[in-house]
mmCIF file of C-alpha atoms in Angstrom:
data_model
loop_
_atom_site.group_PDB
_atom_site.id
_atom_site.type_symbol
_atom_site.label_atom_id
_atom_site.label_comp_id
_atom_site.label_asym_id
_atom_site.label_seq_id
_atom_site.Cartn_x
_atom_site.Cartn_y
_atom_site.Cartn_z
ATOM 1 C CA MET A 16 -32.474 5.023 8.734
ATOM 2 C CA LYS A 17 -29.854 7.562 9.733
ATOM 3 C CA ALA A 18 -26.603 7.216 8.278
ATOM 4 C CA ARG A 19 -24.706 7.183 12.373
ATOM 5 C CA GLU A 20 -27.139 4.298 12.824
ATOM 6 C CA PHE A 21 -24.828 1.714 10.684
ATOM 7 C CA ASN A 22 -22.788 -0.581 11.435
ATOM 8 C CA LEU A 23 -19.468 -0.430 10.056
ATOM 9 C CA ARG A 24 -18.270 -3.897 11.049
ATOM 10 C CA ARG A 25 -21.428 -5.137 9.812
ATOM 11 C CA LEU A 26 -22.703 -2.349 7.226
ATOM 12 C CA ASP A 27 -25.354 -3.904 5.016
ATOM 13 C CA VAL A 28 -23.887 -2.897 1.778
ATOM 14 C CA ARG A 29 -27.681 -1.664 -0.337
ATOM 15 C CA PRO A 30 -29.587 0.468 2.519
ATOM 16 C CA PHE A 31 -26.506 2.554 2.841
ATOM 17 C CA ALA A 32 -25.890 3.146 -0.815
ATOM 18 C CA GLU A 33 -29.823 3.844 -0.904
ATOM 19 C CA ALA A 34 -28.764 6.513 1.818
ATOM 20 C CA GLY A 35 -27.003 7.992 -0.456
ATOM 21 C CA GLU A 36 -25.212 9.838 3.320
ATOM 22 C CA PRO A 37 -21.829 9.819 4.184
ATOM 23 C CA ILE A 38 -20.378 8.479 7.012
ATOM 24 C CA ASP A 39 -16.240 9.881 8.391
ATOM 25 C CA GLY A 40 -14.405 9.410 11.315
ATOM 26 C CA ASN A 41 -11.182 8.463 12.560
ATOM 27 C CA THR A 42 -10.773 4.335 14.576
ATOM 28 C CA PRO A 43 -7.769 3.766 16.991
ATOM 29 C CA LEU A 44 -4.023 1.976 14.928
ATOM 30 C CA GLY A 45 -5.123 -0.484 17.559
ATOM 31 C CA ASP A 46 -8.509 -1.665 16.365
ATOM 32 C CA PHE A 47 -5.985 -2.996 13.302
ATOM 33 C CA GLU A 48 -4.577 -6.159 13.894
ATOM 34 C CA ARG A 49 -2.918 -6.181 10.775
ATOM 35 C CA LEU A 50 -1.932 -2.976 10.122
ATOM 36 C CA LEU A 51 -0.001 -3.019 14.133
ATOM 37 C CA HIS A 52 2.388 -5.608 12.675
ATOM 38 C CA LEU A 53 4.137 -3.841 10.092
ATOM 39 C CA ARG A 54 5.261 -1.288 12.839
ATOM 40 C CA HIS A 55 8.336 -0.343 14.691
ATOM 41 C CA THR A 56 7.963 -2.777 18.128
ATOM 42 C CA GLU A 57 9.380 -0.230 20.028
ATOM 43 C CA ALA A 58 6.971 2.810 18.741
ATOM 44 C CA ALA A 59 3.440 2.531 21.279
ATOM 45 C CA VAL A 60 0.832 2.038 19.987
ATOM 46 C CA ASP A 61 -1.446 4.275 22.435
ATOM 47 C CA THR A 62 -0.025 7.033 21.274
ATOM 48 C CA ALA A 63 -0.094 6.242 17.656
ATOM 49 C CA ALA A 64 -2.170 7.794 14.407
ATOM 50 C CA PRO A 65 -5.604 6.900 14.008
ATOM 51 C CA VAL A 66 -6.980 5.295 11.245
ATOM 52 C CA ARG A 67 -9.112 8.609 9.439
ATOM 53 C CA TRP A 68 -11.973 7.083 6.816
ATOM 54 C CA SER A 69 -14.601 8.150 4.688
ATOM 55 C CA VAL A 70 -17.375 6.343 2.859
ATOM 56 C CA GLN A 71 -20.497 7.767 0.729
ATOM 57 C CA GLY A 72 -22.661 5.056 -1.211
ATOM 58 C CA GLU A 73 -25.130 5.605 -4.454
ATOM 59 C CA LEU A 74 -27.331 4.070 -6.598
ATOM 60 C CA ARG A 75 -25.739 4.393 -10.090
ATOM 61 C CA THR A 76 -28.836 3.672 -13.139
ATOM 62 C CA ARG A 77 -28.506 1.580 -16.272
ATOM 63 C CA SER A 78 -31.056 1.531 -18.999
ATOM 64 C CA GLY A 79 -32.594 -1.452 -18.981
ATOM 65 C CA SER A 80 -31.063 -2.651 -16.171
ATOM 66 C CA PRO A 81 -31.368 -2.557 -11.698
ATOM 67 C CA PRO A 82 -29.816 0.060 -10.332
ATOM 68 C CA GLU A 83 -25.657 -0.594 -9.633
ATOM 69 C CA VAL A 84 -24.933 -0.435 -6.344
ATOM 70 C CA TRP A 85 -21.192 2.057 -5.546
ATOM 71 C CA LEU A 86 -19.175 2.867 -2.799
ATOM 72 C CA TYR A 87 -16.350 5.649 -2.689
ATOM 73 C CA LEU A 88 -14.324 5.090 0.571
ATOM 74 C CA SER A 89 -10.812 6.683 1.569
ATOM 75 C CA GLY A 90 -8.969 6.350 4.229
ATOM 76 C CA SER A 91 -5.197 7.637 5.728
ATOM 77 C CA THR A 92 -2.803 7.009 8.986
ATOM 78 C CA SER A 93 0.183 7.583 9.608
ATOM 79 C CA LEU A 94 2.558 3.994 10.423
ATOM 80 C CA SER A 95 5.502 4.207 12.451
ATOM 81 C CA GLN A 96 7.846 1.835 10.775
ATOM 82 C CA GLN A 97 11.739 0.622 10.822
ATOM 83 C CA CYS A 98 13.394 2.013 8.575
ATOM 84 C CA GLN A 99 15.241 -0.556 6.769
ATOM 85 C CA ARG A 100 18.289 1.485 5.932
ATOM 86 C CA CYS A 101 18.513 2.923 9.628
ATOM 87 C CA LEU A 102 17.039 0.740 11.554
ATOM 88 C CA GLU A 103 15.265 4.094 13.751
ATOM 89 C CA THR A 104 11.761 4.786 13.459
ATOM 90 C CA VAL A 105 10.216 6.730 10.528
ATOM 91 C CA GLU A 106 7.067 8.097 10.067
ATOM 92 C CA VAL A 107 4.958 6.664 6.804
ATOM 93 C CA PRO A 108 1.828 8.435 6.310
ATOM 94 C CA LEU A 109 -0.597 5.899 4.128
ATOM 95 C CA ALA A 110 -3.515 7.144 1.511
ATOM 96 C CA PHE A 111 -5.842 6.041 -0.624
ATOM 97 C CA GLU A 112 -9.219 6.978 -2.104
ATOM 98 C CA ARG A 113 -11.309 4.399 -4.567
ATOM 99 C CA TRP A 114 -14.664 3.774 -5.970
ATOM 100 C CA PHE A 115 -16.333 0.191 -4.829
ATOM 101 C CA GLN A 116 -18.807 -1.805 -7.127
ATOM 102 C CA PHE A 117 -21.209 -4.274 -5.636
ATOM 103 C CA VAL A 118 -22.301 -7.359 -7.539
ATOM 104 C CA ASP A 119 -25.375 -9.881 -6.911
ATOM 105 C CA ASN A 120 -22.390 -12.999 -6.452
ATOM 106 C CA GLU A 121 -18.693 -14.258 -7.307
ATOM 107 C CA ARG A 122 -19.256 -15.007 -11.264
ATOM 108 C CA GLN A 123 -20.630 -11.477 -11.166
ATOM 109 C CA ALA A 124 -17.596 -9.924 -9.206
ATOM 110 C CA ALA A 125 -14.879 -12.033 -11.606
ATOM 111 C CA GLU A 126 -16.292 -11.035 -14.864
ATOM 112 C CA LEU A 127 -17.061 -7.389 -14.245
ATOM 113 C CA ASP A 128 -13.840 -7.415 -12.486
ATOM 114 C CA ALA A 129 -11.597 -8.160 -15.770
ATOM 115 C CA GLU A 130 -13.194 -5.744 -17.020
ATOM 116 C CA SER A 131 -12.974 -2.501 -14.238
ATOM 117 C CA GLU A 132 -10.736 -0.790 -13.084
ATOM 118 C CA ASP A 133 -12.209 -0.247 -10.176
ATOM 119 C CA ASP A 134 -12.517 -3.254 -7.654
ATOM 120 C CA VAL A 135 -16.310 -5.405 -7.561
ATOM 121 C CA LEU A 136 -16.672 -7.408 -4.314
ATOM 122 C CA VAL A 137 -19.779 -8.950 -3.663
ATOM 123 C CA ILE A 138 -22.734 -7.151 -2.127
ATOM 124 C CA SER A 139 -23.736 -8.039 2.122
ATOM 125 C CA ARG A 140 -25.483 -7.652 4.614
ATOM 126 C CA GLN A 141 -22.459 -7.430 7.068
ATOM 127 C CA PHE A 142 -20.217 -6.129 5.246
ATOM 128 C CA ASP A 143 -16.989 -5.492 7.099
ATOM 129 C CA LEU A 144 -16.242 -2.462 5.843
ATOM 130 C CA LEU A 145 -13.103 -1.365 7.988
ATOM 131 C CA GLU A 146 -11.213 -4.414 7.285
ATOM 132 C CA LEU A 147 -11.662 -2.824 3.932
ATOM 133 C CA VAL A 148 -10.269 0.144 5.046
ATOM 134 C CA GLU A 149 -7.523 -2.132 6.640
ATOM 135 C CA ASP A 150 -7.119 -3.764 3.493
ATOM 136 C CA GLU A 151 -6.482 -0.693 1.677
ATOM 137 C CA LEU A 152 -4.111 0.643 3.834
ATOM 138 C CA LEU A 153 -1.730 -2.694 3.771
ATOM 139 C CA LEU A 154 -2.135 -2.120 -0.327
ATOM 140 C CA VAL A 155 -0.099 1.062 0.046
ATOM 141 C CA ALA A 156 2.063 0.459 2.377
ATOM 142 C CA PRO A 157 5.892 0.459 1.527
ATOM 143 C CA ILE A 158 7.868 -2.914 1.126
ATOM 144 C CA VAL A 159 11.486 -1.435 2.532
ATOM 145 C CA PRO A 160 10.196 1.464 4.491
ATOM 146 C CA ARG A 161 13.532 4.169 5.084
ATOM 147 C CA HIS A 162 14.140 7.880 5.174
ATOM 148 C CA GLU A 163 14.300 10.059 2.742
ATOM 149 C CA VAL A 164 17.245 11.194 4.822
ATOM 150 C CA CYS A 165 18.707 9.461 8.043
ATOM 151 C CA PRO A 166 18.997 11.205 10.766
ATOM 152 C CA THR A 167 22.115 9.342 12.026
ATOM 153 C CA PRO A 168 25.316 8.631 9.111
ATOM 154 C CA VAL A 169 24.683 5.244 8.123
ATOM 155 C CA THR A 170 28.026 2.802 7.088
ATOM 156 C CA LEU A 171 27.201 0.047 5.073
ATOM 157 C CA SER A 172 29.353 -2.498 4.441
ATOM 158 C CA ALA A 173 29.958 -4.760 1.267
ATOM 159 C CA GLY A 174 27.745 -6.619 1.052
ATOM 160 C CA ASP A 175 25.148 -3.861 2.587
ATOM 161 C CA TRP A 176 22.054 -2.997 0.813
ATOM 162 C CA SER A 177 22.619 0.374 -1.545
ATOM 163 C CA ASP A 178 19.912 2.616 -3.005
ATOM 164 C CA GLU A 179 22.796 2.164 -5.714
ATOM 165 C CA PRO A 180 21.578 0.043 -8.742
ATOM 166 C CA ALA A 181 23.538 -2.665 -9.230
ATOM 167 C CA SER A 182 25.964 -3.220 -12.930
ATOM 168 C CA PRO A 183 24.539 -5.451 -15.509
ATOM 169 C CA ASP A 184 27.251 -8.674 -15.676
ATOM 170 C CA ALA A 185 29.272 -8.226 -18.856
ATOM 171 C CA GLU A 186 28.718 -11.479 -20.199
ATOM 172 C CA THR A 187 25.592 -11.608 -19.099
ATOM 173 C CA GLY A 188 23.454 -8.141 -18.972
ATOM 174 C CA ALA A 189 22.562 -9.285 -15.851
ATOM 175 C CA PRO A 190 22.469 -7.220 -12.433
ATOM 176 C CA SER A 191 25.523 -8.528 -10.679
ATOM 177 C CA THR A 192 25.288 -9.397 -8.278
ATOM 178 C CA GLU A 193 28.629 -8.074 -6.550
ATOM 179 C CA ALA A 194 28.921 -5.176 -4.353
ATOM 180 C CA PRO A 195 30.268 -1.846 -6.397
ATOM 181 C CA THR A 196 33.766 -0.721 -6.166
ATOM 182 C CA ARG A 197 35.071 2.730 -6.186
ATOM 183 C CA ASP A 198 38.317 3.820 -7.575
ATOM 184 C CA LYS A 199 39.774 1.035 -8.086
ATOM 185 C CA PRO A 200 41.142 0.445 -11.379
ATOM 186 C CA ASN A 201 39.996 -2.056 -13.962
ATOM 187 C CA PRO A 202 43.020 -5.203 -14.350
ATOM 188 C CA PHE A 203 42.064 -5.691 -18.080
ATOM 189 C CA ALA A 204 42.554 -1.660 -18.516
ATOM 190 C CA VAL A 205 46.053 -1.691 -16.947
ATOM 191 C CA LEU A 206 47.359 -4.969 -18.288
ATOM 192 C CA ALA A 207 45.949 -2.792 -22.368
ATOM 193 C CA ALA A 208 47.602 0.400 -21.131
ATOM 194 C CA LEU A 209 51.053 -1.775 -20.227
ATOM 195 C CA ARG A 210 50.571 -3.664 -24.035
ATOM 196 C CA LYS A 211 50.817 0.088 -25.658
ATOM 197 C CA THR A 212 53.721 1.279 -23.369
ATOM 198 C CA PRO A 213 56.610 0.502 -25.683
ATOM 199 C CA ALA A 214 59.203 -1.465 -24.745
ATOM 200 C CA LYS A 215 62.624 0.181 -23.506
ATOM 201 C CA ASP A 216 66.061 -0.993 -24.871
#
C-alpha cells in the first residue's frame, strides 16, 4: 500500500510505520473545529491560512524486543486571534514538531510516558492523525495573544492589565494587587523628611 493511500482520519499506525514513507499536505483551517474557537470572531474563515503538516513513521529495533513503532509529526499555521491589549486582530504563528511512540495498551503507555521525554500513545488501526495535529497546535497557542507592538495606541486605566510585573507587598512579599503609580511621593518618605528638618524658632 502506498503512503498516499492511508486515511489520515483513520490511520492504521503500524502498517504506516512499516512503510516508512513521509506524507505531507495542507488541510483547511475549517476542518479543525477547536482551533476555530480560538480565532477572532471578525476574521474570515475562507481566507484563513491552512494547517500544514508532515508525518513519517518508522520501526526501531531493540535487541530481544519487538520493533517499536514511532511517528515523527510536525504542523504549523497562522491563527487570527484578538490581541488582549488593543482588541484588534493579531496573526499568531503556531508550529510544533515532535516524536510519538506507540505501544499496545494503556498500561504500557502510562509506564513509558513517566520515563520518556516523548509522548507515548496507544496504537490503533483507526488513529485520527489530524486530531493529533490539532492537539499539538492547541498546546502551543498563547494563553494571552497580543501584538509585540500594537498598531494603535493603548491607554490603560488604573485597573487594566499591564506588562509591568506587580511590585511585592512590603509586609508579605506577595505581589501587590494594586495598580502601580508613577511620580507620586511616598507619604512615609515625606514624613521622614519632615522629622529630619530642624524646627525653626
